[in-house]
Amino acid sequence: MKNTKSQKIRLGLFVIVGTMLFVTGVYFIGQRQNMFKKTFKINAYFQNVNGLQKGNNVRYSGINIGTVSGIEMINDSTIKVSMNIEEKIITHIKKDAIATIGSDGLVGNMILSIVPGKGSAPVISNGDTIESYSKIGADDILSTLSVSSENAAILMSDLLKITTSMIEGKGTLGLLLNDTLMAKDMRQSVVNLKKISRGVITTIDELNEMITSLKKNQETVLGVLLNDSISGKKMKTIIGNLETSSEEIETIMANIDAVIDDINSSNGTFNYIVKDTALVNSLKSTLHNINEGTDKFNQNMEALKHNFLTRRYFRKLERKERKEAKK
């Protein structure tokens, strides 16, 4: 009988302890799932939930305000996440709030964080959907690091090839590094460039001095032209007149050329006289005959003066001419 009573006592204690543990577990689970609190539901859509699971915490400005109640795959690029939020928090969440998925610490569970918006939107209501923002996950970071490491390895390989070629004296840089004669030539070229630059600077300084002296000295022609605006205007006027005169001379020369062309190409008297040798000979003969006729006429007139019939007339004319000469 004693064994039976002790067994019953042990069984009763086990049942009581088990019941207490069960009630405690249900309580804590209910607290985690907000089973004993008034809640409202909001939704958010993501392209990648990064391992978020049903039952993970929802935080608003770092405070736990609810849990993830459901994760539903809408299509190949959209995932719907439902959240149960404590009803007393509803007055603090606005419609412009943003949902993001992160981790609780470096290696902790995934959580869904709600970030307050910056505007003055109205308060969210039951069943609303808020905007979401997908952060870069660890997998994306690792894949990016993998690609970067591969690129770095390729870059190091190329750099190694380049440095090897340079050490072996290949290419222009290799020659510059290994050929002492070329290095000396390059050094001499740099020295020459420095000398040339100094000479150019000296020339520029001299030109500046010349220009300054011309501006100050107004006795020279250049000084007057640089400083005297009236002389400058006169010079412009003279140049303009010279241009006009040159244009007029060109016009006159063109007219003269046209006249000469017309004379050479036409059948006028001048062209006929210049080119017809027979006419020239005829003119010479005519002039010779005229000269001979003039001489004979003079002789006849002299004979008339000595003729007794006309001698009185010519003497009368001579006396008249002498009287007029005396007057």
XYZ file of C-alpha atoms in Angstrom:
327
model
C 0.000 0.000 0.000
C 2.844 2.305 0.768
C 4.264 1.879 -2.670
C 0.886 2.610 -4.187
C 0.433 5.839 -2.248
C 3.933 7.098 -3.096
C 3.325 6.360 -6.731
C 0.083 8.284 -6.622
C 1.778 11.201 -4.925
C 4.534 11.236 -7.520
C 1.990 11.024 -10.302
C -0.005 13.901 -8.820
C 3.108 16.071 -8.470
C 4.113 15.274 -12.074
C 0.677 16.226 -13.345
C 0.667 19.459 -11.369
C 4.169 20.462 -12.462
C 3.398 19.516 -16.052
C 0.194 21.545 -15.988
C 2.028 24.533 -14.596
C 4.732 24.237 -17.232
C 2.129 23.911 -19.971
C 0.220 26.971 -18.741
C 3.458 28.930 -18.437
C 4.514 27.886 -21.945
C 1.143 28.800 -23.371
C 1.306 32.139 -21.615
C 4.741 33.003 -22.963
C 3.846 31.784 -26.426
C 0.663 33.820 -26.302
C 2.615 36.821 -25.159
C 4.998 36.336 -28.092
C 2.178 35.936 -30.612
C 0.085 38.683 -29.005
C -2.720 36.181 -28.356
C -3.828 37.987 -25.222
C -3.689 41.542 -26.576
C -5.856 43.531 -28.945
C -4.051 43.840 -32.294
C -4.591 45.169 -35.808
C -3.116 43.934 -39.058
C -0.960 45.741 -41.623
C 0.859 44.458 -44.702
C 4.031 45.157 -46.661
C 5.420 43.755 -49.923
C 9.067 42.768 -50.416
C 11.163 41.275 -53.191
C 13.332 39.324 -50.723
C 12.546 38.591 -47.061
C 16.163 37.489 -46.277
C 15.120 34.528 -44.071
C 12.301 36.287 -42.205
C 9.933 33.756 -40.585
C 6.473 33.740 -39.158
C 6.579 34.770 -35.479
C 9.597 37.092 -35.784
C 9.330 40.358 -33.925
C 8.143 43.645 -35.445
C 9.820 46.773 -34.109
C 8.908 50.423 -34.390
C 11.764 52.810 -33.606
C 13.536 49.974 -31.751
C 10.472 48.925 -29.661
C 8.779 45.526 -30.071
C 5.200 46.280 -31.128
C 4.081 42.994 -32.698
C 4.977 39.870 -34.639
C 4.984 38.593 -38.214
C 1.698 36.783 -38.709
C 2.146 35.529 -42.256
C 4.445 35.337 -45.268
C 2.818 34.723 -48.655
C 4.454 34.373 -52.056
C 2.473 36.484 -54.531
C 4.665 35.908 -57.624
C 8.291 35.309 -58.503
C 9.292 38.831 -57.454
C 6.764 39.869 -54.794
C 6.305 38.512 -51.254
C 3.509 39.672 -48.950
C 4.353 39.994 -45.260
C 1.494 40.382 -42.763
C 2.045 41.832 -39.271
C 0.011 41.846 -36.081
C 0.572 45.150 -34.293
C -0.538 46.128 -30.804
C -3.612 48.326 -30.984
C -2.214 50.907 -28.571
C 0.590 51.686 -31.050
C -1.821 52.566 -33.866
C -1.811 56.271 -33.025
C 1.966 56.473 -33.544
C 2.264 54.797 -36.953
C 1.519 56.971 -39.999
C 0.663 55.878 -43.505
C 4.070 57.067 -44.805
C 5.983 54.658 -42.525
C 8.504 52.320 -44.214
C 9.056 48.620 -43.408
C 12.536 47.087 -43.621
C 13.948 43.638 -42.813
C 17.079 43.367 -40.665
C 18.757 41.131 -38.101
C 18.763 41.304 -34.340
C 22.465 41.884 -33.869
C 25.199 40.365 -36.045
C 24.025 36.721 -35.852
C 20.552 37.150 -34.298
C 17.101 36.328 -35.651
C 15.592 38.327 -38.471
C 13.235 41.130 -37.462
C 10.934 43.493 -39.336
C 11.505 47.153 -38.481
C 9.090 49.984 -39.174
C 10.723 53.377 -39.685
C 8.607 56.514 -39.141
C 7.985 58.706 -42.169
C 9.094 62.325 -42.487
C 5.795 63.786 -43.646
C 2.515 64.591 -41.906
C 0.483 61.664 -43.226
C -2.660 60.439 -41.422
C -2.625 57.598 -38.903
C -2.570 54.067 -40.297
C -5.698 51.932 -40.025
C -6.388 48.192 -39.822
C -5.534 46.314 -43.024
C -3.444 49.094 -44.608
C -0.310 48.436 -46.642
C 2.869 50.444 -46.030
C 5.876 50.996 -48.223
C 8.885 48.697 -47.950
C 12.626 49.008 -48.420
C 14.877 46.035 -49.093
C 18.331 46.319 -47.591
C 21.355 44.578 -49.027
C 21.554 41.124 -47.479
C 24.585 39.184 -46.366
C 24.342 36.931 -49.442
C 24.448 39.968 -51.710
C 27.421 41.320 -49.805
C 29.233 37.980 -50.032
C 28.523 37.684 -53.769
C 29.753 41.244 -54.297
C 32.874 40.486 -52.278
C 33.411 37.337 -54.328
C 33.193 39.281 -57.592
C 35.451 41.992 -56.177
C 38.024 39.421 -55.080
C 37.983 37.831 -58.550
C 38.453 41.235 -60.160
C 41.259 42.007 -57.713
C 42.953 38.704 -58.602
C 42.697 39.496 -62.337
C 44.016 42.997 -61.686
C 46.956 41.686 -59.668
C 47.744 39.204 -62.434
C 47.729 41.978 -65.045
C 49.873 44.178 -62.808
C 52.314 41.311 -62.355
C 52.558 40.901 -66.140
C 53.123 44.635 -66.564
C 55.815 44.791 -63.878
C 57.514 41.705 -65.323
C 57.571 43.295 -68.787
C 58.934 46.516 -67.342
C 61.692 44.671 -65.472
C 62.597 42.774 -68.653
C 62.881 46.072 -70.541
C 59.827 45.642 -72.767
C 57.807 48.661 -73.843
C 58.508 52.372 -73.378
C 58.431 52.293 -69.570
C 60.733 49.278 -69.573
C 63.210 51.115 -71.749
C 63.019 54.172 -69.510
C 63.663 52.032 -66.444
C 66.515 49.934 -67.896
C 68.132 52.050 -70.649
C 70.503 54.538 -69.017
C 71.217 56.311 -72.315
C 67.534 56.996 -72.890
C 67.236 58.177 -69.306
C 70.109 60.621 -69.892
C 68.503 61.805 -73.134
C 65.216 62.289 -71.332
C 66.967 64.229 -68.587
C 68.727 66.402 -71.192
C 65.381 66.985 -72.951
C 63.868 68.136 -69.683
C 66.830 70.490 -69.145
C 66.392 71.873 -72.675
C 62.684 72.373 -72.097
C 63.488 74.290 -68.925
C 65.931 76.512 -70.852
C 63.377 77.109 -73.588
C 60.699 77.966 -71.033
C 63.070 80.429 -69.360
C 63.842 82.008 -72.737
C 60.144 82.268 -73.501
C 59.506 83.884 -70.126
C 62.357 86.365 -70.767
C 60.971 87.192 -74.221
C 57.495 87.739 -72.805
C 58.921 90.043 -70.124
C 60.778 92.040 -72.791
C 57.639 92.313 -74.889
C 55.715 93.526 -71.838
C 58.411 96.138 -71.203
C 58.278 97.255 -74.862
C 54.504 97.541 -74.768
C 54.655 99.451 -71.472
C 57.264 101.854 -72.867
C 55.208 102.385 -76.023
C 52.174 103.201 -73.931
C 54.172 105.668 -71.827
C 56.200 107.203 -74.690
C 53.838 109.210 -76.889
C 56.533 110.792 -79.095
C 56.978 107.757 -81.348
C 54.523 106.802 -84.073
C 53.497 103.573 -82.342
C 53.100 105.404 -79.039
C 50.814 107.967 -80.651
C 48.799 105.254 -82.369
C 48.468 103.287 -79.129
C 47.568 106.227 -76.879
C 46.033 108.955 -79.059
C 42.498 107.970 -80.008
C 42.193 110.928 -82.441
C 45.300 109.821 -84.365
C 43.928 106.327 -84.391
C 40.687 107.563 -85.925
C 42.631 109.573 -88.525
C 44.689 106.504 -89.374
C 41.491 104.512 -89.796
C 40.131 107.269 -92.074
C 43.332 107.304 -94.155
C 43.265 103.544 -94.529
C 39.613 103.715 -95.538
C 40.412 106.402 -98.147
C 43.306 104.318 -99.470
C 41.004 101.351 -99.817
C 38.462 103.517 -101.685
C 41.198 104.963 -103.931
C 42.537 101.498 -104.689
C 39.064 100.368 -105.657
C 38.649 103.417 -107.956
C 42.094 102.805 -109.528
C 41.141 99.199 -110.141
C 37.940 100.392 -111.836
C 39.884 102.886 -114.036
C 42.433 100.252 -114.995
C 39.621 97.873 -115.885
C 38.071 100.574 -118.126
C 41.439 101.262 -119.774
C 41.921 97.552 -120.396
C 38.460 97.408 -121.933
C 39.239 100.386 -124.211
C 42.532 98.841 -125.299
C 40.781 95.542 -125.983
C 38.158 97.385 -128.013
C 40.886 99.212 -129.993
C 42.778 95.995 -130.642
C 39.700 93.999 -131.569
C 37.677 96.665 -133.484
C 37.964 97.979 -137.086
C 38.160 101.672 -136.202
C 40.430 104.365 -137.647
C 43.164 103.988 -135.033
C 43.378 100.222 -135.479
C 43.271 100.712 -139.260
C 46.040 103.338 -139.177
C 48.251 101.258 -136.838
C 47.884 97.951 -138.647
C 47.448 98.982 -142.362
C 50.984 99.615 -143.738
C 49.666 100.691 -147.159
C 47.649 103.491 -145.558
C 50.682 104.548 -143.582
C 52.756 104.769 -146.794
C 49.938 106.696 -148.514
C 49.811 109.158 -145.605
C 53.568 109.618 -145.788
C 53.306 110.299 -149.544
C 50.438 112.759 -149.018
C 52.401 114.657 -146.340
C 55.407 114.787 -148.662
C 53.256 116.216 -151.481
C 51.728 118.764 -149.103
C 55.202 119.887 -148.046
C 56.291 120.223 -151.660
C 53.086 122.151 -152.546
C 53.696 124.474 -149.609
C 57.238 125.194 -150.767
C 56.034 125.936 -154.331
C 53.255 128.159 -152.966
C 55.826 130.117 -150.964
C 57.977 130.511 -154.053
C 54.973 131.716 -156.071
C 54.096 134.237 -153.393
C 57.650 135.524 -153.366
C 57.520 135.880 -157.152
C 54.246 137.793 -156.875
C 55.837 140.227 -154.458
C 58.465 141.125 -157.086
C 56.035 141.219 -160.012
C 55.309 144.791 -161.232
C 51.571 144.159 -161.305
C 51.223 143.049 -157.686
C 54.278 144.696 -156.168
C 52.374 147.853 -155.132
C 49.741 145.762 -153.282
C 52.336 143.898 -151.254
C 54.216 147.134 -150.421
C 50.979 148.720 -149.269
C 50.402 145.706 -146.961
C 53.948 146.043 -145.583
C 53.479 149.771 -144.831
C 50.180 148.996 -143.082
C 51.839 146.301 -140.977
C 54.673 148.682 -140.000
C 52.181 151.353 -138.919
C 50.285 148.847 -136.811
C 53.556 147.629 -135.344
C 54.511 151.221 -134.369
C 51.156 151.797 -132.731
